Coordinates of C-alpha atoms in Angstrom, one line a residue:
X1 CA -109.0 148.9 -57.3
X2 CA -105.4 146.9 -57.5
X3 CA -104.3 149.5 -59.7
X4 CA -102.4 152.3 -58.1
X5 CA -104.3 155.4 -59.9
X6 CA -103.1 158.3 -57.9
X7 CA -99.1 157.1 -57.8
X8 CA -99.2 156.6 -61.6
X9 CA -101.0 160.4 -62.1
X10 CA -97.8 161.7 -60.2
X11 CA -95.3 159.0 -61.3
X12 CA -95.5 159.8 -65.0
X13 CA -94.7 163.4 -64.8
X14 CA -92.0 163.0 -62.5
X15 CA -90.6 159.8 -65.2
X16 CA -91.2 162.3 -67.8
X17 CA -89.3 164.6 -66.4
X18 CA -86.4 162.4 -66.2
X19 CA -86.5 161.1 -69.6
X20 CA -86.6 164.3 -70.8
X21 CA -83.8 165.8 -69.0
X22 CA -81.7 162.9 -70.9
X23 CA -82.6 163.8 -74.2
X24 CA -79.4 164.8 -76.2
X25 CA -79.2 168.7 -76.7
X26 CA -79.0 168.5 -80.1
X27 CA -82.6 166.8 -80.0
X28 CA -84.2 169.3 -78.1
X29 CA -87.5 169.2 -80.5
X30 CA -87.4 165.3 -79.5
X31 CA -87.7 166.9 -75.5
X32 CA -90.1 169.4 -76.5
X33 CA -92.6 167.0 -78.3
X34 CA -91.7 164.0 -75.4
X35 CA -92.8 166.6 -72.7
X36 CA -96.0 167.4 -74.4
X37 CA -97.4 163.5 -75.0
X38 CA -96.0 163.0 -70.9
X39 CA -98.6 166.1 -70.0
X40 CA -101.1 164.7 -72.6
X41 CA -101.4 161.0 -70.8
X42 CA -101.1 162.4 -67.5
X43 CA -104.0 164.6 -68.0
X44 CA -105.8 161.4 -69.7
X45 CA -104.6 159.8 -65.8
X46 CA -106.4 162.6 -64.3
X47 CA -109.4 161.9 -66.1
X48 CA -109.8 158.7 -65.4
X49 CA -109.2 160.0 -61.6
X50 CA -112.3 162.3 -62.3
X51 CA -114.2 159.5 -63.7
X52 CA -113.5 156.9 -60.7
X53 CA -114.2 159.1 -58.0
X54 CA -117.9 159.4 -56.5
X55 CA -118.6 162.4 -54.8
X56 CA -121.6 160.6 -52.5
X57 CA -119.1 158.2 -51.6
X58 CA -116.7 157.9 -48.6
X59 CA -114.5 160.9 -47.7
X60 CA -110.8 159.2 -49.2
X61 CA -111.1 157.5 -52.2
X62 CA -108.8 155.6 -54.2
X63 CA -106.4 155.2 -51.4
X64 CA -103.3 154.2 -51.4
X65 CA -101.5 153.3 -47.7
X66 CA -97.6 151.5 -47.9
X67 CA -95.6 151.5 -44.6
X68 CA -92.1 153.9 -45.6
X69 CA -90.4 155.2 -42.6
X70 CA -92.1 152.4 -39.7
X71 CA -89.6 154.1 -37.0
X72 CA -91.5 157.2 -37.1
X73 CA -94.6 156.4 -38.1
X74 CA -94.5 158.2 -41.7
X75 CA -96.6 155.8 -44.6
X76 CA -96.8 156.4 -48.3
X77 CA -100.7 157.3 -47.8
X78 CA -102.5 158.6 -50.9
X79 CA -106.5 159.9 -51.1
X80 CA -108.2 162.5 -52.9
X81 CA -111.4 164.4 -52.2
X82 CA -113.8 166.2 -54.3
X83 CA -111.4 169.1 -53.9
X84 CA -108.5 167.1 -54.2
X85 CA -109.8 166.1 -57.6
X86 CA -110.4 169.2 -59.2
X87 CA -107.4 170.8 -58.3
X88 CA -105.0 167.5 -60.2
X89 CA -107.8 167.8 -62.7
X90 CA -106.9 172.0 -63.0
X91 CA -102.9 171.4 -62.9
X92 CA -103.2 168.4 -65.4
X93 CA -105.5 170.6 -67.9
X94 CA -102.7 173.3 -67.7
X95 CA -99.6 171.9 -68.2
X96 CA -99.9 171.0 -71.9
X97 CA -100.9 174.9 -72.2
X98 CA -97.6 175.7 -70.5
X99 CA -95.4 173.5 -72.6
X100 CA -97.2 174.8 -75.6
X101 CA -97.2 178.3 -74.7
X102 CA -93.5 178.2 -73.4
X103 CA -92.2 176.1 -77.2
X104 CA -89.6 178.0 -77.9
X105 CA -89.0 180.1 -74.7
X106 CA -85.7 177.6 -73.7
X107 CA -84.4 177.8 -77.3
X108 CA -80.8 178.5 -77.5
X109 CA -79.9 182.1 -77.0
X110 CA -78.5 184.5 -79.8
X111 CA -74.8 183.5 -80.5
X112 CA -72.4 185.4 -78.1
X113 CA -74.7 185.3 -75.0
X114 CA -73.1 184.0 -71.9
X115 CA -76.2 182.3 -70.9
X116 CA -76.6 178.6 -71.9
X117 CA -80.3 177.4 -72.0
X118 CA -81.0 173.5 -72.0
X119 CA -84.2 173.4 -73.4
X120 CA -84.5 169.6 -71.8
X121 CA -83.9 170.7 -68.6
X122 CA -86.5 173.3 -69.0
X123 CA -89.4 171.0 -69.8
X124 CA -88.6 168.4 -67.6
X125 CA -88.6 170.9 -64.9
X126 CA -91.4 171.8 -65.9
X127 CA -93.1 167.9 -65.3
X128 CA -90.8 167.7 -62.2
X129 CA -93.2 170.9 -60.6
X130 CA -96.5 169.1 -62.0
X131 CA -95.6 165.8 -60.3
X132 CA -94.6 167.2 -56.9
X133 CA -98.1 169.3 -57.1
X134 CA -100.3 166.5 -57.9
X135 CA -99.0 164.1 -55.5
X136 CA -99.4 166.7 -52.8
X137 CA -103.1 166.9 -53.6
X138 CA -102.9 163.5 -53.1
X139 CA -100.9 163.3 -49.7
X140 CA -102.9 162.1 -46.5
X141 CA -99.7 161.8 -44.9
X142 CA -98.8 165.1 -42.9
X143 CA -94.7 164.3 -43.6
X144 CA -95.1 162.8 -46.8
X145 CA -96.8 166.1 -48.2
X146 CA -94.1 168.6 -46.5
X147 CA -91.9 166.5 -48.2
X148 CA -92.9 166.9 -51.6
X149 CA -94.4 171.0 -50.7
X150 CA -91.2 171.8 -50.2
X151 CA -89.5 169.6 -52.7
X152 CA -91.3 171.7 -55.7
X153 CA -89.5 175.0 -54.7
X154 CA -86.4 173.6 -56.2
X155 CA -87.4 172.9 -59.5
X156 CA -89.4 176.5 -59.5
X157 CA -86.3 178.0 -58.7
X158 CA -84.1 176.6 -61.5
X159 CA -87.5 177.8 -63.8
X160 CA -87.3 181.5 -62.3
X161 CA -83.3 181.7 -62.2
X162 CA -82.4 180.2 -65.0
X163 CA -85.3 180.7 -67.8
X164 CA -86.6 184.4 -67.0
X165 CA -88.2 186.5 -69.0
X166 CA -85.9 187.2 -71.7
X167 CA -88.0 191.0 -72.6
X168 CA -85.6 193.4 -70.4
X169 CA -85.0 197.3 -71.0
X170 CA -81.8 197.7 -69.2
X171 CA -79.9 194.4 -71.4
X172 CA -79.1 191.1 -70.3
X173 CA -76.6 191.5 -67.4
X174 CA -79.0 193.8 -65.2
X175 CA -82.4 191.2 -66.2
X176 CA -79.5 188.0 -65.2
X177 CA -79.2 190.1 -61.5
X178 CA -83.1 190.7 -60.9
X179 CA -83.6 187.3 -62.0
X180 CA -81.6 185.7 -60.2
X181 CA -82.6 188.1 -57.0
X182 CA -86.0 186.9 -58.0
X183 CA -85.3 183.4 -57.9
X184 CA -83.5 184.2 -54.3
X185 CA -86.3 186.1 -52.7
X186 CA -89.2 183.4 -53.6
X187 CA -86.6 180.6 -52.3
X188 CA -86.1 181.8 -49.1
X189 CA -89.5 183.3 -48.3
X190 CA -90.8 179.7 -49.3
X191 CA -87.9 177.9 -47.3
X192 CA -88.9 179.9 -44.3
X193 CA -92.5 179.4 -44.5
X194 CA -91.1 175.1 -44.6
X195 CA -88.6 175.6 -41.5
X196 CA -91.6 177.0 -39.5
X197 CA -94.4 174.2 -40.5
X198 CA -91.7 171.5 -39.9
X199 CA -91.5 172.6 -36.9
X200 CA -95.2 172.2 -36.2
X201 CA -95.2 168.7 -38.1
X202 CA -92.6 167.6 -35.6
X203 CA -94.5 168.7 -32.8
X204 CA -97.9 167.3 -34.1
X205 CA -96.2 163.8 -34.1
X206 CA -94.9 164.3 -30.7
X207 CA -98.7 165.1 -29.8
X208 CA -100.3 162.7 -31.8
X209 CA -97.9 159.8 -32.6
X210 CA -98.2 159.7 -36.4
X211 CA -98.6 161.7 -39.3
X212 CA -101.4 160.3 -40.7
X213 CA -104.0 163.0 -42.1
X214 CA -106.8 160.2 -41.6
X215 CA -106.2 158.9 -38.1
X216 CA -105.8 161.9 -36.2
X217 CA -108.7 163.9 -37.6
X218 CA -110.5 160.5 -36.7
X219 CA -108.7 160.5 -33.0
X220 CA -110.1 164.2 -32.6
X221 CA -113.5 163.6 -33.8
X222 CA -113.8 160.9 -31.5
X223 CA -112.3 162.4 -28.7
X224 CA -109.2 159.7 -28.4
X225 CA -106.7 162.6 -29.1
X226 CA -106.8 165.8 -27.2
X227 CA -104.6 169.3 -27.6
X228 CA -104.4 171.4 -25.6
X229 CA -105.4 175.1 -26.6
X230 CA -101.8 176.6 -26.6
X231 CA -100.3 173.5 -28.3
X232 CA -103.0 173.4 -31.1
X233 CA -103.0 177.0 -31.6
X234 CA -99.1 177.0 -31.7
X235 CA -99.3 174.0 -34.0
X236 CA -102.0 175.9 -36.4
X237 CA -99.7 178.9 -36.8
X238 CA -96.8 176.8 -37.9
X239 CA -99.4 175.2 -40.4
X240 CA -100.7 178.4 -41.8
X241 CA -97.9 180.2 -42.1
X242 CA -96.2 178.0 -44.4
X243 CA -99.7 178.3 -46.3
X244 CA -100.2 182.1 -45.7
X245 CA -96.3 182.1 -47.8
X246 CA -97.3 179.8 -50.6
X247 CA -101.4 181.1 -51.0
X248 CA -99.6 184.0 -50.7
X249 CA -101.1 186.7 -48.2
X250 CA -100.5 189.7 -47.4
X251 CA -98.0 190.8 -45.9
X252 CA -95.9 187.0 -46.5
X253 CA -96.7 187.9 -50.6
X254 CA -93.6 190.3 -51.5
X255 CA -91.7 187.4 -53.5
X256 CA -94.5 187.0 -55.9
X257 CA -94.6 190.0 -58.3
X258 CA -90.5 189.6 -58.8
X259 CA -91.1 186.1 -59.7
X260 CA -93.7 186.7 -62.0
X261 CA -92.1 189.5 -63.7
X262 CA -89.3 188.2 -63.8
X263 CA -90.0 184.6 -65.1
X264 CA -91.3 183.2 -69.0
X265 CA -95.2 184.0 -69.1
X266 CA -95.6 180.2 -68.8
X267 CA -93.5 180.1 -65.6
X268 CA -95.3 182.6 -64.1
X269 CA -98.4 181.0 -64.8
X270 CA -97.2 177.1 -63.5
X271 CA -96.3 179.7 -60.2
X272 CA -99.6 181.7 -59.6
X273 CA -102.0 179.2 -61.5
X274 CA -100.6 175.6 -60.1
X275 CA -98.0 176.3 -57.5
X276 CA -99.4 178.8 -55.1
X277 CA -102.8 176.3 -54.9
X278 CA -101.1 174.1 -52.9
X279 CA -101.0 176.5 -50.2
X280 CA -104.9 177.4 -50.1
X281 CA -105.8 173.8 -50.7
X282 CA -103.7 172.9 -47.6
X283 CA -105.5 175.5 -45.5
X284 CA -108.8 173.4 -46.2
X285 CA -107.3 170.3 -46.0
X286 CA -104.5 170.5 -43.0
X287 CA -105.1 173.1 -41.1
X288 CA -109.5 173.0 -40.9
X289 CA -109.0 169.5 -40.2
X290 CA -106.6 169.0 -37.9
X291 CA -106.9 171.9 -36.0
X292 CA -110.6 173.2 -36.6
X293 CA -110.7 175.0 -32.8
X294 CA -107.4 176.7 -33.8
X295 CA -109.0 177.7 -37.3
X296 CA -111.8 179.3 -35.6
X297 CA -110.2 181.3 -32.7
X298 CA -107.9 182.8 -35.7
X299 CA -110.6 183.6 -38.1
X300 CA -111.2 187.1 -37.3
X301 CA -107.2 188.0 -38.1
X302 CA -107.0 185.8 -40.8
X303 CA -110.4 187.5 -42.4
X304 CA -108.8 190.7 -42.2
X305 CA -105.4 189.9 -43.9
X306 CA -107.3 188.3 -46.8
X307 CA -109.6 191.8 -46.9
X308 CA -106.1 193.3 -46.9
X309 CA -105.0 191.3 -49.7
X310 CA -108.0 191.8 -51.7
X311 CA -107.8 195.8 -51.8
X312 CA -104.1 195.7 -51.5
X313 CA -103.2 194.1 -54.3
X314 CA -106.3 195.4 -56.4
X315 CA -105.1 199.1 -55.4
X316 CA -101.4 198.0 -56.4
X317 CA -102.3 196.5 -59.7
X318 CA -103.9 199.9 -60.7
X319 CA -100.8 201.8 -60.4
X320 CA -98.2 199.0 -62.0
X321 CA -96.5 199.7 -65.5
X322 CA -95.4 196.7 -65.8
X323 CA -97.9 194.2 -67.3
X324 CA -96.4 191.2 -65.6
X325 CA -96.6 192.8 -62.6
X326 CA -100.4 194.0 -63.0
X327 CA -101.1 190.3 -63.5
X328 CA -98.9 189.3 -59.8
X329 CA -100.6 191.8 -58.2
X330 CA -104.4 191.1 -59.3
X331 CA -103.5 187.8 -58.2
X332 CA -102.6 188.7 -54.6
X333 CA -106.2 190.2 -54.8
X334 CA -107.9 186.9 -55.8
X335 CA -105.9 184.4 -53.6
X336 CA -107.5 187.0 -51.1
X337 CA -111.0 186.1 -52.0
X338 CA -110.3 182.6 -51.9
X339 CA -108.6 182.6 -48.1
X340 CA -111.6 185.1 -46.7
X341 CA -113.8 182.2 -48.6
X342 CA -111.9 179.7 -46.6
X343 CA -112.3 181.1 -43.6
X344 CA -115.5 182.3 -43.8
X345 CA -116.9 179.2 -42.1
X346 CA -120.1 178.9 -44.5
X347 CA -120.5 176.2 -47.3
X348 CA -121.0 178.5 -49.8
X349 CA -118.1 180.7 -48.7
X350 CA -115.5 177.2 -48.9
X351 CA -117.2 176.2 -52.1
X352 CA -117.0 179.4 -54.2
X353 CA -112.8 179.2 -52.9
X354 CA -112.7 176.5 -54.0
X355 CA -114.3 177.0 -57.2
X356 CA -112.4 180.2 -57.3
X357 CA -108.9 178.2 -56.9
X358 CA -110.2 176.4 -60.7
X359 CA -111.3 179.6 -62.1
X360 CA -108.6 181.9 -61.2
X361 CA -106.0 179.0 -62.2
X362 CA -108.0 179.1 -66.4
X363 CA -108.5 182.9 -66.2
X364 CA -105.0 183.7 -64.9
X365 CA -103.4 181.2 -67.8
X366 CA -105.5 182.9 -70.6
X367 CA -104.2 186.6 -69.6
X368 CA -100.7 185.8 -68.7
X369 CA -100.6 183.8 -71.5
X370 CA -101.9 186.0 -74.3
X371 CA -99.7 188.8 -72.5
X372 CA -96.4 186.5 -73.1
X373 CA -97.4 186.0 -76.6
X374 CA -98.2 190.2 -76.7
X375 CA -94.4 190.6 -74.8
X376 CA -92.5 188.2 -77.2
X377 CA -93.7 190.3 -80.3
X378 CA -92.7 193.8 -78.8
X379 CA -89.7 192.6 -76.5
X380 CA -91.1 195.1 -73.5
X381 CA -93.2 194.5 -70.3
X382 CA -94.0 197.9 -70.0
X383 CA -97.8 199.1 -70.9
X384 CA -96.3 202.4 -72.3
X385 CA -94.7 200.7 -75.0
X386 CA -98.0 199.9 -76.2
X387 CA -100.8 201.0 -77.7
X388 CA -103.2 200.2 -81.0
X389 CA -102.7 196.9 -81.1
X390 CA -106.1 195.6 -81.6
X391 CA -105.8 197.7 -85.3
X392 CA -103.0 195.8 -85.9
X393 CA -103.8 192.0 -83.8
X394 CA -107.0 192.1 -83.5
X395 CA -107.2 187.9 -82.2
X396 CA -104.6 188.8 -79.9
X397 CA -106.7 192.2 -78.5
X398 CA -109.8 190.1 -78.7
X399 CA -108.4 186.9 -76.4
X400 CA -106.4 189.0 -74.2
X401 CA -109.7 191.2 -74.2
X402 CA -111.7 188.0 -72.5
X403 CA -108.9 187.1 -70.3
X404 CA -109.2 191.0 -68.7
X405 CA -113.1 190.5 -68.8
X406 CA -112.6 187.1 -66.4
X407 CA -110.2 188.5 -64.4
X408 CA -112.9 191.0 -63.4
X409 CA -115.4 188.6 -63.1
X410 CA -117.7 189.6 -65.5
X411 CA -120.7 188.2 -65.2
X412 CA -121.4 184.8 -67.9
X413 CA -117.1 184.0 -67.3
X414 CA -115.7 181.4 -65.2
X415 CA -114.3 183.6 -62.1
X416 CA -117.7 185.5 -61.5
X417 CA -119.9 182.2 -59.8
X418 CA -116.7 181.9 -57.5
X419 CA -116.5 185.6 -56.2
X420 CA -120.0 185.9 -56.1
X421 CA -120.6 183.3 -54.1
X422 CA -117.7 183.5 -51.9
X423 CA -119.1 187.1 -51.0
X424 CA -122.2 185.8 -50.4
X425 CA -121.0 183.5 -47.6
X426 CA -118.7 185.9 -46.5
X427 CA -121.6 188.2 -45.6
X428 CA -123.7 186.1 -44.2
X429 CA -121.4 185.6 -41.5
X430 CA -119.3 188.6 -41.9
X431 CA -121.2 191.8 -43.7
X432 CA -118.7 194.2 -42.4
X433 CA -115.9 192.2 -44.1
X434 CA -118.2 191.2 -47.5
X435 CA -119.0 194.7 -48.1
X436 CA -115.3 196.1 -47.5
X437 CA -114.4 193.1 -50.3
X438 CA -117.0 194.3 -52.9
X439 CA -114.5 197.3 -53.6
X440 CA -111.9 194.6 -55.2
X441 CA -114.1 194.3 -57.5
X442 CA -114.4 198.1 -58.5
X443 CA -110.9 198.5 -58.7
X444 CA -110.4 194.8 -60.8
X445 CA -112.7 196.3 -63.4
X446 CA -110.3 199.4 -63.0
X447 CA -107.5 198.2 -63.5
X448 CA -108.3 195.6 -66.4
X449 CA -109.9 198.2 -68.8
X450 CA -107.2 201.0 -68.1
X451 CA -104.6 198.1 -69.1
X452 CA -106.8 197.1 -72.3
X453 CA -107.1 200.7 -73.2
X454 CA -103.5 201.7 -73.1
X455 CA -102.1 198.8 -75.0
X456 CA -105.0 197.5 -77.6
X457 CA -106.3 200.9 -78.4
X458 CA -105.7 204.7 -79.5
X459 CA -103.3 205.2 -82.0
X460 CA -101.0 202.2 -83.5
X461 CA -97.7 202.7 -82.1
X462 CA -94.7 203.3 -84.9
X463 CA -93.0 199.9 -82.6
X464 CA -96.6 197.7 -82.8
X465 CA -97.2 198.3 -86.3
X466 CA -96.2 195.0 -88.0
X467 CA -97.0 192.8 -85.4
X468 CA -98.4 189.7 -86.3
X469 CA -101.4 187.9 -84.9
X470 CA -101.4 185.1 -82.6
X471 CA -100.2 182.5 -85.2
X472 CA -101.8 178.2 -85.0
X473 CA -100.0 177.0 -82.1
X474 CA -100.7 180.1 -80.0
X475 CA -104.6 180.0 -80.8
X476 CA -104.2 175.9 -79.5
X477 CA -103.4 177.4 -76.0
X478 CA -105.9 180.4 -75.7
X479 CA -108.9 179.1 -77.6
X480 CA -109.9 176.0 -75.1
X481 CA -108.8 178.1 -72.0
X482 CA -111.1 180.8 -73.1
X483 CA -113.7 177.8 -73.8
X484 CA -113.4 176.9 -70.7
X485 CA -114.1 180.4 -69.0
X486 CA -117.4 180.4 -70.6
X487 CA -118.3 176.8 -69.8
X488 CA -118.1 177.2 -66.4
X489 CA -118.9 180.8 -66.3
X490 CA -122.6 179.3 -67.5
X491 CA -122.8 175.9 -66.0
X492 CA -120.3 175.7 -63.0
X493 CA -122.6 172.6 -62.0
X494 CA -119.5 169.7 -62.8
X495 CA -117.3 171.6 -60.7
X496 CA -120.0 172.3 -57.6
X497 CA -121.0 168.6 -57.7
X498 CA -117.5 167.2 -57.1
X499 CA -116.5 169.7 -54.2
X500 CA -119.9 170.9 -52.8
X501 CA -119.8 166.9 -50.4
X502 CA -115.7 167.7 -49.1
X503 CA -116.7 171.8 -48.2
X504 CA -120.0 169.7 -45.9
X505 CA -117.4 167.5 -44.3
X506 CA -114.9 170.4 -43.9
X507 CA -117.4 172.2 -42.2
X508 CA -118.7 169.4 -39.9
X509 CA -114.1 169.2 -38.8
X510 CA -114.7 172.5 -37.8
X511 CA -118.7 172.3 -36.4
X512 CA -119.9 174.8 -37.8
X513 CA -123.2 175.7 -39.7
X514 CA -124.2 178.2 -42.3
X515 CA -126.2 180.9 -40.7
X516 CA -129.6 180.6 -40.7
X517 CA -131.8 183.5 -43.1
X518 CA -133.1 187.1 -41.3
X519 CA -135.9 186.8 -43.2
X520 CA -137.5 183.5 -43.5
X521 CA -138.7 182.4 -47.0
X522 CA -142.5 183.1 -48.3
X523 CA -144.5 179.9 -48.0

């Protein structure tokens, strides 16, 4: 195909963007509305990505390859796998929820307030992060993707900094400081995570003479290209920490729940639900490939940081009174899932993470979401400053209601085929570590219902009283995430059928095969 599909899906965004940084202020409906049709017609791009690709075809599809830096060997080299796909399909579906849910979150402050907010510069921001994500799904060049997974910090850091969360008990100066300290700390935990893996990119092209994703996978396979065991191992570590920062695991996660709580609830979603996918999907796609010896002598660490992560942050998220934060911290639990799926070698542990990265992105939108549109109404983060809301909102209690529900995995929503069977190939390898993990999912439900029962019911606060439901524009967002949920919650098939062929050819990089049954099927 002549046409170049995958530059156009990143290219629009990142035009939009610009055009709608240039908006006059005075027009900033005009930017509002021009950001919205730019997410709209890049998600149409993203279909027709969907559409084109085969999932019995070859590996790379659609690809692109241009020379850019000849010198050092860098190309402008573009593919997309079955788990490429739906993870642009995932960020393009979410975007136009973001812009929707985050209308009037950039609107000019009260008159008086020292802070100016450019409500241009916040949606094109906004399409400057979704461009920089998609094309790094796309990236089969190892420089041309640090490039642009680096790149997106700067525009997320403008987001956090300079468009937080305007629902503060202590006034605006003190929420300006922990913004801004927010804004700091996921800057330079990301930054360092970068510095590290450039490192390692450097020293994989002094191994392997070029960056491309394609060729040296190839040279390895083949036996054309060999590492030694130190250098690869060396050259993994620099690889996964930069992912371990982004995904992020424990102990690398601390910058997350200040971001979170500290950004707009559409921010915080573009961070946990788009952003920090780039760092699992690089684990499957950069470091299993490239260095699949490396992945496997690490396993047995990396196993036990993501069973870390899982009760960690499930334990952590029981005890938060802040709701933002309960949301960051149940989010540490499932990236958790996803890596010990990752790494648990077995196609169905690789294919329920991956699954999990779609499922967690739609379940994490609907409850941060509904929670932003429950914290604009009150002007408080805190779950004690809530309470009968359902009497009062009961399509706001009854959406964030199913948002909980998926973020426990209930069984019949979205998140629940991905967790189960990411345990399942977890313990068929691993028991030990599968049976550890179950308890995440104790203390999800936990913490879900105890956050559902202290703010939607008992007796209606004095302060909740008159709050309105969720009004038209608000029901736009929720209503086709939560359709969404329950889609794939009962037929996960369209999702399974594009990734299922790239998890068999991740697990042939790294030779390994799913463990044969104890007990052998009754003929």
């Amino acid at each position: 195909m002549s046409f170049p599909l995958l530059t156009a899906t990143a290219a629009l965004p990142a035009l939009g963007a610009v055009a709608t940084a240039a908006v006059p202020a005075a027009r900033r409906t005009a930017a509002k509305w021009l950001a919205l049709v730019v997410s709209l017609a890049t998600l149409a791009l993203a279909v027709t990505v969907l559409v084109r690709f085969d999932p019995g075809g070859s590996r790379y599809q659609l690809a692109e390859s241009h020379a850019w830096i000849k010198d050092f060997g860098v190309r402008y080299e573009l593919g997309v796998d079955g788990i490429a796909v739906a993870l642009i399909a995932l960020t393009a579906v979410l975007i136009p929820f973001i812009i929707l849910a985050g209308w009037h979150d950039a609107d000019p402050l009260e008159t008086g307030s020292r802070r100016w907010r450019p409500t241009q510069g916040f949606f094109a921001l906004i399409l400057a992060v979704e461009a920089m994500v998609i094309i790094s799904f796309e990236a089969t060049d190892v420089f041309l993707f640090y490039i642009f997974f680096e790149a997106m910090l700067i525009p997320m850091y403008f987001l956090i900094g300079g468009f937080g969360d305007r629902a503060h008990e202590h006034g605006e100066e003190t929420a300006a400081t922990q913004r801004s300290y927010a804004a700091v700390k996921f800057l330079l935990y990301n930054l360092a995570g970068g510095l590290i893996m450039l490192a390692a990119v450097i020293g994989l092209y002094v191994v392997a003479g070029n960056f491309s994703l394609t060729e040296i996978a190839e040279a390895r396979a083949n036996g054309s290209l060999h590492m030694a065991t130190s250098t690869e191992r060396w050259l993994f570590l620099g690889f996964f920490f930069a992912f371990a920062v982004k995904a992020p695991l424990w102990p690398l996660h601390t910058w997350l729940p200040n971001a979170m709580q500290e950004s707009t609830a559409p921010v915080a979603v573009l961070i946990t639900a788009v952003v920090d996918k780039v760092g699992t999907f690089a684990m499957l796609r950069f470091c299993l490939q490239l260095f699949p010896e490396a992945s496997k002598w690490a396993t047995p660490v990396i196993l036990v940081l993501a069973l870390t992560s899982i009760v960690y942050g499930a334990l952590l998220a029981v005890g938060q009174r802040d709701i933002k934060r309960l949301v960051a911290y149940a989010s540490i639990s499932h990236f958790g899932f996803i890596i010990m799926g990752i790494f648990a070698m077995t196609s169905q542990g690789q294919s329920g993470a991956t699954l999990y990265m779609v499922n967690h992105g739609i379940s994490t939108a609907a409850l941060m979401l509904v929670a932003g549109f429950l914290i604009s109404r009150r002007g408080s983060r805190l779950i004690a400053d809530y309470g009968g809301v359902q009497k009062v909102a009961p399509v706001l209690a009854g959406t964030f209601l199913i948002g909980g529900l998926a973020t426990l995995s209930l069984p019949g929503l979205a998140p629940f085929v991905s967790e189960f069977l990411v345990l399942v190939g977890t313990f068929t390898r691993y028991p030990v570590i599968g049976i550890i993990a179950t308890f995440g999912i104790v203390l999800a439900a936990l913490y879900t219902l105890v956050l559902y029962q202290r703010t939607m019911t008992g007796p209606v606060k004095p302060e909740v009283s008159a709050m309105p439901d969720l009004r038209v524009r608000e029901l736009v967002v929720v209503a086709p995430l939560i359709v969404l949920l329950i889609f794939l919650g009962v037929y996960p098939k369209p999702v399974t059928d594009i990734v299922n062929p790239a998890v068999k050819q991740t697990m042939s990089d790294v030779q390994k095969k799913d463990p044969k049954p104890e007990v052998e099927a009754a003929k």
